[in-house]
Amino acid sequence: MAGSRTVGPASRAWADGAVAAIAADQRRSADTHLWKLDLPAVAGIDFYLKDESTHPTGSLKHRLARSLFLYALCNGLIREGSPVIEASSGSTAVSEAYFARMIGVPFYAVMPRSTSREKITAIEHYGGTCHFIDDGRRIYAESAELAAKLDGHFMDQFTHAERATDWRGNNNIAESIFGQMREERHPIPAWITMSAGTGGTTATIGRFLRYKQHSTRLSVADVERSAFFDGFATNNADCRCEQPSRIEGIGRPRVEPSFVPGVIDHMLRVPDAVSLAAMRVLSRRLGRRVGGSTGTNFIAMCLQAARMVEEGKTGSLVTLMCDSGDRYANTYYSHEWLAANNLDPSPFEPAIEAFLAGGKLALQFEERWG
């Protein structure tokens, strides 16, 4: 059989030990906190933020990396000493480097040469090796070629994210949200808002909502330079975007295999400057910096809250804080970087602040319903 490997007692024992090490690490980890945002002016609507920045590697991608490693180990795809390769220059690579070091295998992150020094340093901190390419469009092909050359395993987060996570089990992010909401005033959220990177988290949440027959709906925000919204709007998985996303961790040039449009109730496209404006507003409200993708999630939450207020509805809304803004001191929080990328969030901040103070949300978005 093509791709088969000889599995003997020694290799099975190693794999068992690797799975046990990851399971032990998970048992030592507390669940991430669910913050309630105090916004009394938005009458009858409760805002909640699940803080994924508190994972050991500092982002939501820690969950994905753990699931990907367990999936690969339990499918016999990672062997003792064999390298793991991933196409990522962001938080997924940082988290995968962490788990690769934990089980004692080499890790290679294939990334554009333009990747920030902060991310390179974080990957190398956990023992990973950065493999640079000049043409970002070759990131998938280069990763597969490197895996073949090194006789390793290409993890391929964009294909396997939606299948690696057990959406029916008791250890996924959706189950955690509903468990933490159990004693709240509105324990079943009206909406969960999220953005898409691989599409894996949105698939997990959407499937869980249907499996548990919750009335909660899922709204997914996409960014300017991304194919997800167009793919959803036109029901065309072949949609492409030529420019790379400026909001790290979300938005892709193609509709990734892990993106499952059938579990999404609503999508919107958020201009990058609006995402960063929402990031700034939320950071001030929290007294700490959040990242750009959290800004995207938050403005999607504000849109649904505004719609509920207009319709005279009450209820709760949940979104994710994907990572800390400290990672973006030299990008989203840098005036020089914003100017170089022709981004100015400041005109949009007053509209968001006005809504949070009890006014209407004076922003328009391109939207589609599932």
Coordinates of C-alpha atoms in Angstrom, one line a residue:
M1 CA 0.0 0.0 0.0
A2 CA 1.4 3.4 -1.0
G3 CA 2.6 5.5 2.0
S4 CA 2.5 2.5 4.4
R5 CA 5.2 2.2 7.1
T6 CA 6.5 -0.8 9.0
V7 CA 5.2 -0.6 12.5
G8 CA 6.9 -2.7 15.1
P9 CA 6.7 -2.9 18.9
A10 CA 9.4 -0.3 19.4
S11 CA 7.8 2.3 17.1
R12 CA 4.3 1.6 18.7
A13 CA 5.8 2.1 22.1
W14 CA 7.4 5.4 21.1
A15 CA 4.1 6.6 19.6
D16 CA 2.2 5.6 22.8
G17 CA 4.8 7.6 24.8
A18 CA 4.4 10.6 22.6
V19 CA 0.6 10.6 22.9
A20 CA 0.9 10.2 26.7
A21 CA 3.3 13.2 26.9
I22 CA 0.8 15.4 25.1
A23 CA -2.1 14.2 27.2
A24 CA -0.1 14.9 30.4
D25 CA 0.7 18.4 29.2
Q26 CA -3.0 19.0 28.5
R27 CA -3.9 17.8 32.0
R28 CA -1.5 20.2 33.5
S29 CA -3.1 23.1 31.6
A30 CA -6.1 25.0 32.9
D31 CA -9.0 26.0 30.6
T32 CA -8.8 29.4 29.1
H33 CA -10.8 32.2 30.9
L34 CA -14.1 33.5 29.6
W35 CA -14.1 37.2 30.2
K36 CA -17.4 39.2 30.5
L37 CA -17.0 42.6 28.9
D38 CA -18.7 45.4 30.9
L39 CA -20.8 47.3 28.4
P40 CA -23.9 48.5 30.2
A41 CA -24.8 51.1 27.5
V42 CA -25.6 48.2 25.1
A43 CA -28.8 47.3 26.9
G44 CA -29.7 43.7 27.3
I45 CA -26.7 42.3 25.5
D46 CA -23.9 40.4 27.3
F47 CA -20.5 40.3 25.6
Y48 CA -18.0 37.4 26.4
L49 CA -14.4 36.9 25.2
K50 CA -12.7 33.6 25.5
D51 CA -9.0 34.4 26.1
E52 CA -6.9 32.0 24.1
S53 CA -3.8 34.0 24.6
T54 CA -3.2 32.2 27.9
H55 CA -2.2 28.9 26.3
P56 CA 1.5 27.9 26.9
T57 CA 2.4 29.1 23.4
G58 CA 0.2 32.2 23.6
S59 CA -2.6 31.7 21.0
L60 CA -5.6 29.8 19.8
K61 CA -3.3 27.8 17.6
H62 CA -2.1 25.9 20.6
R63 CA -5.3 23.9 20.5
L64 CA -4.9 23.2 16.8
A65 CA -1.3 22.1 17.1
R66 CA -2.2 19.7 19.9
S67 CA -5.0 18.2 17.8
L68 CA -2.8 17.9 14.7
F69 CA 0.0 16.1 16.5
L70 CA -2.5 13.7 18.2
Y71 CA -4.2 13.1 14.8
A72 CA -0.8 12.4 13.1
L73 CA 0.5 10.2 15.9
C74 CA -2.7 8.1 16.1
N75 CA -2.7 7.7 12.3
G76 CA 0.9 6.5 12.4
L77 CA 2.2 9.4 10.4
I78 CA 4.9 10.6 12.8
R79 CA 7.7 8.2 13.6
E80 CA 10.5 8.5 16.2
G81 CA 13.1 10.9 15.0
S82 CA 11.2 11.8 11.8
P83 CA 10.9 15.5 11.0
V84 CA 7.5 17.3 11.1
I85 CA 7.1 20.1 8.4
E86 CA 4.4 22.8 8.4
A87 CA 3.5 25.6 6.0
S88 CA 3.2 28.5 8.5
S89 CA 5.1 31.6 9.5
G90 CA 2.7 32.4 12.3
S91 CA 1.3 31.2 15.6
T92 CA 0.6 27.6 14.3
A93 CA 4.3 27.2 13.7
V94 CA 5.2 28.4 17.2
S95 CA 2.7 26.0 18.7
E96 CA 3.8 23.0 16.5
A97 CA 7.4 23.7 17.4
Y98 CA 6.4 23.4 21.1
F99 CA 4.8 20.0 20.6
A100 CA 7.6 18.7 18.3
R101 CA 10.1 19.5 21.0
M102 CA 7.9 17.8 23.6
I103 CA 7.9 14.5 21.8
G104 CA 11.5 14.8 20.5
V105 CA 11.2 15.2 16.8
P106 CA 12.7 17.9 14.5
F107 CA 10.3 20.6 13.3
Y108 CA 10.6 22.8 10.2
A109 CA 8.4 25.8 9.4
V110 CA 8.3 26.7 5.8
M111 CA 7.7 30.5 5.5
P112 CA 8.3 33.5 3.3
R113 CA 11.6 35.2 3.8
S114 CA 9.8 38.4 4.8
T115 CA 8.5 36.8 8.0
S116 CA 8.9 39.0 11.1
R117 CA 11.9 38.5 13.3
E118 CA 9.6 38.1 16.4
K119 CA 7.9 35.1 14.9
I120 CA 11.2 33.5 13.7
T121 CA 12.6 34.0 17.3
A122 CA 9.5 32.4 18.8
I123 CA 9.7 29.3 16.6
E124 CA 13.4 28.9 17.2
H125 CA 12.8 29.3 21.0
Y126 CA 11.0 26.0 20.9
G127 CA 13.7 24.3 18.8
G128 CA 12.1 24.8 15.4
T129 CA 14.0 25.4 12.2
C130 CA 12.8 28.1 9.8
H131 CA 12.9 27.2 6.1
F132 CA 12.7 30.3 4.0
I133 CA 11.2 30.7 0.5
D134 CA 11.1 33.7 -1.8
D135 CA 7.8 33.0 -3.5
G136 CA 5.0 32.7 -0.9
R137 CA 2.8 31.0 -3.5
R138 CA 5.0 27.9 -3.3
I139 CA 4.6 27.4 0.5
Y140 CA 2.4 24.3 0.1
A141 CA 4.5 22.7 -2.6
E142 CA 7.8 23.5 -0.9
S143 CA 6.5 22.0 2.4
A144 CA 5.5 18.7 0.6
E145 CA 8.9 18.6 -1.2
L146 CA 10.8 19.2 2.0
A147 CA 8.9 16.5 3.8
A148 CA 9.7 14.0 1.0
K149 CA 13.4 15.1 1.0
L150 CA 13.7 14.6 4.7
D151 CA 11.5 11.5 4.9
G152 CA 9.3 13.4 7.3
H153 CA 5.6 14.3 7.7
F154 CA 4.0 17.4 6.2
M155 CA 1.4 18.3 8.9
D156 CA -0.7 20.4 6.4
Q157 CA -2.8 22.4 8.9
F158 CA -5.0 23.8 6.1
T159 CA -6.2 20.3 5.0
H160 CA -6.3 18.5 8.4
A161 CA -7.5 21.2 10.8
E162 CA -11.2 20.4 10.4
R163 CA -10.8 16.6 10.9
A164 CA -8.1 16.6 13.6
T165 CA -10.4 18.1 16.3
D166 CA -13.0 16.0 17.9
W167 CA -16.0 18.2 17.6
R168 CA -18.3 15.7 19.4
G169 CA -15.9 15.2 22.3
N170 CA -15.6 17.0 25.6
N171 CA -12.3 18.7 25.0
N172 CA -13.0 21.1 22.1
I173 CA -13.4 24.9 22.3
A174 CA -17.1 24.9 21.7
E175 CA -17.8 22.5 24.5
S176 CA -15.7 24.6 26.8
I177 CA -17.6 27.8 25.9
F178 CA -21.0 26.3 26.7
G179 CA -19.7 24.8 29.9
Q180 CA -18.4 28.1 31.0
M181 CA -21.6 29.9 30.1
R182 CA -23.8 27.5 32.1
E183 CA -24.4 29.9 35.0
E184 CA -24.7 33.1 33.0
R185 CA -27.9 35.2 32.6
H186 CA -28.2 34.0 28.9
P187 CA -26.4 30.6 29.0
I188 CA -27.0 29.8 25.3
P189 CA -25.4 32.5 23.2
A190 CA -27.4 34.1 20.4
W191 CA -24.3 34.3 18.3
I192 CA -20.7 33.1 18.4
T193 CA -18.5 35.2 16.1
M194 CA -15.2 34.0 14.7
S195 CA -12.8 34.6 11.8
A196 CA -11.2 32.0 9.6
G197 CA -7.6 31.0 9.1
T198 CA -7.6 27.3 8.4
G199 CA -11.3 27.1 8.9
G200 CA -10.8 24.4 11.5
T201 CA -12.2 26.3 14.5
T202 CA -15.2 27.5 12.7
A203 CA -15.9 24.0 11.6
T204 CA -15.6 22.7 15.1
I205 CA -17.9 25.3 16.5
G206 CA -20.5 25.0 13.7
R207 CA -20.6 21.2 13.9
F208 CA -20.9 21.3 17.7
L209 CA -23.8 23.7 17.6
R210 CA -25.7 21.3 15.3
Y211 CA -24.7 18.2 17.2
K212 CA -26.0 19.6 20.4
Q213 CA -29.0 21.2 18.7
H214 CA -28.2 24.7 20.2
S215 CA -30.1 27.7 18.8
T216 CA -26.8 29.6 18.7
R217 CA -25.8 30.8 15.2
L218 CA -22.3 31.2 13.9
S219 CA -21.1 34.4 12.2
V220 CA -17.7 34.3 10.5
A221 CA -15.8 37.5 9.6
D222 CA -13.3 37.5 6.7
V223 CA -10.7 40.1 5.9
E224 CA -9.9 42.2 2.8
R225 CA -7.3 40.0 1.2
S226 CA -8.9 36.6 1.5
A227 CA -10.9 34.1 -0.6
F228 CA -13.2 32.8 2.1
F229 CA -16.0 35.4 1.8
D230 CA -16.2 35.1 -2.0
G231 CA -16.1 31.4 -1.8
F232 CA -19.0 31.4 0.7
A233 CA -21.0 34.0 -1.2
T234 CA -20.7 32.3 -4.6
N235 CA -20.5 28.7 -3.4
N236 CA -17.3 28.3 -5.3
A237 CA -14.3 26.6 -3.6
D238 CA -12.1 27.7 -6.4
C239 CA -12.1 31.4 -5.5
R240 CA -8.6 32.9 -5.2
C241 CA -7.1 36.1 -3.9
E242 CA -3.7 37.3 -5.2
Q243 CA -2.6 39.5 -2.3
P244 CA -1.6 38.0 1.1
S245 CA -3.7 38.8 4.2
R246 CA -2.5 41.7 6.4
I247 CA -4.4 40.4 9.5
E248 CA -2.1 37.7 10.7
G249 CA -3.5 34.2 11.4
I250 CA -6.7 34.8 9.4
G251 CA -7.6 35.1 5.7
R252 CA -6.2 32.9 3.0
P253 CA -5.4 33.3 -0.8
R254 CA -7.6 30.2 -1.5
V255 CA -10.6 28.5 0.1
E256 CA -8.8 26.0 2.3
P257 CA -9.9 22.3 2.5
S258 CA -10.8 22.7 6.2
F259 CA -13.2 25.6 5.5
V260 CA -16.8 24.1 5.9
P261 CA -19.3 26.7 4.6
G262 CA -22.3 24.5 5.4
V263 CA -22.0 25.0 9.1
I264 CA -21.8 28.9 8.9
D265 CA -25.0 30.9 9.3
H266 CA -23.6 34.3 8.3
M267 CA -20.4 35.9 6.9
L268 CA -19.2 39.4 6.6
R269 CA -16.1 41.0 5.0
V270 CA -14.3 43.4 7.3
P271 CA -11.9 46.1 5.9
D272 CA -8.5 45.7 7.5
A273 CA -8.5 49.2 8.9
V274 CA -11.8 48.5 10.7
S275 CA -10.3 45.3 12.2
L276 CA -7.4 47.3 13.6
A277 CA -9.8 50.1 14.8
A278 CA -11.8 47.4 16.7
M279 CA -8.5 46.0 18.0
R280 CA -7.6 49.4 19.4
V281 CA -11.0 50.1 21.0
L282 CA -11.1 46.6 22.6
S283 CA -7.6 47.0 23.9
R284 CA -8.5 50.2 25.6
R285 CA -11.6 48.6 27.2
L286 CA -9.6 45.7 28.5
G287 CA -6.5 47.6 29.5
R288 CA -4.3 45.3 27.5
R289 CA -3.3 44.8 23.9
V290 CA -5.1 42.3 21.7
G291 CA -4.1 41.1 18.2
G292 CA -5.6 42.1 14.9
S293 CA -7.7 38.9 14.4
T294 CA -9.3 39.6 17.8
G295 CA -10.3 43.0 16.4
T296 CA -11.9 41.2 13.4
N297 CA -13.8 38.9 15.8
F298 CA -14.9 41.8 18.0
I299 CA -16.3 44.0 15.2
A300 CA -18.3 41.0 14.0
M301 CA -19.7 40.7 17.5
C302 CA -20.6 44.4 17.6
L303 CA -22.5 44.0 14.3
Q304 CA -24.6 41.2 15.7
A305 CA -25.2 43.1 18.9
A306 CA -26.3 46.2 17.0
R307 CA -28.7 44.1 15.0
M308 CA -30.1 42.5 18.2
V309 CA -30.6 46.0 19.8
E310 CA -32.4 47.2 16.7
E311 CA -34.7 44.2 16.8
G312 CA -35.4 44.7 20.5
K313 CA -33.7 41.3 21.4
T314 CA -31.6 40.4 24.4
G315 CA -29.0 37.7 24.8
S316 CA -25.4 36.9 24.9
L317 CA -22.6 36.9 22.4
V318 CA -19.3 35.1 22.5
T319 CA -16.1 35.6 20.5
L320 CA -12.4 34.6 20.9
M321 CA -9.3 36.6 21.9
C322 CA -6.9 34.7 19.6
D323 CA -3.6 36.1 20.9
S324 CA -1.9 38.9 22.7
G325 CA -1.2 42.2 21.0
D326 CA 2.3 42.2 22.4
R327 CA 3.3 40.1 19.4
Y328 CA 2.4 43.0 17.1
A329 CA 4.3 45.9 18.7
N330 CA 6.2 46.4 15.4
T331 CA 3.2 45.9 13.1
Y332 CA -0.4 46.8 14.1
Y333 CA 0.8 49.0 17.0
S334 CA 3.5 50.7 14.9
H335 CA 2.6 54.0 13.2
E336 CA 5.4 53.4 10.7
W337 CA 4.1 49.9 9.7
L338 CA 0.6 51.2 9.4
A339 CA 1.7 54.0 7.1
A340 CA 3.8 51.7 5.0
N341 CA 0.8 49.4 4.5
N342 CA -1.6 52.3 3.8
L343 CA -3.8 51.5 6.8
D344 CA -5.4 54.2 9.0
P345 CA -7.7 52.8 11.7
S346 CA -8.3 56.1 13.4
P347 CA -11.4 57.3 11.3
F348 CA -13.3 54.1 12.4
E349 CA -12.6 54.2 16.1
P350 CA -15.2 56.9 17.0
A351 CA -18.0 54.9 15.3
I352 CA -17.1 51.8 17.4
E353 CA -16.8 53.8 20.6
A354 CA -20.1 55.5 19.9
F355 CA -21.9 52.1 19.6
L356 CA -20.4 50.8 22.8
A357 CA -21.6 54.0 24.5
G358 CA -25.2 53.3 23.5
G359 CA -25.4 54.7 20.0
K360 CA -26.0 53.0 16.6
L361 CA -23.2 51.2 14.8
A362 CA -22.5 53.6 11.9
L363 CA -20.5 51.1 9.8
Q364 CA -21.6 49.1 6.8
F365 CA -20.3 45.7 5.8
E366 CA -20.7 43.3 2.9
E367 CA -22.7 40.4 4.3
R368 CA -24.0 37.0 3.2
W369 CA -26.4 34.6 5.0
G370 CA -26.1 30.8 4.9

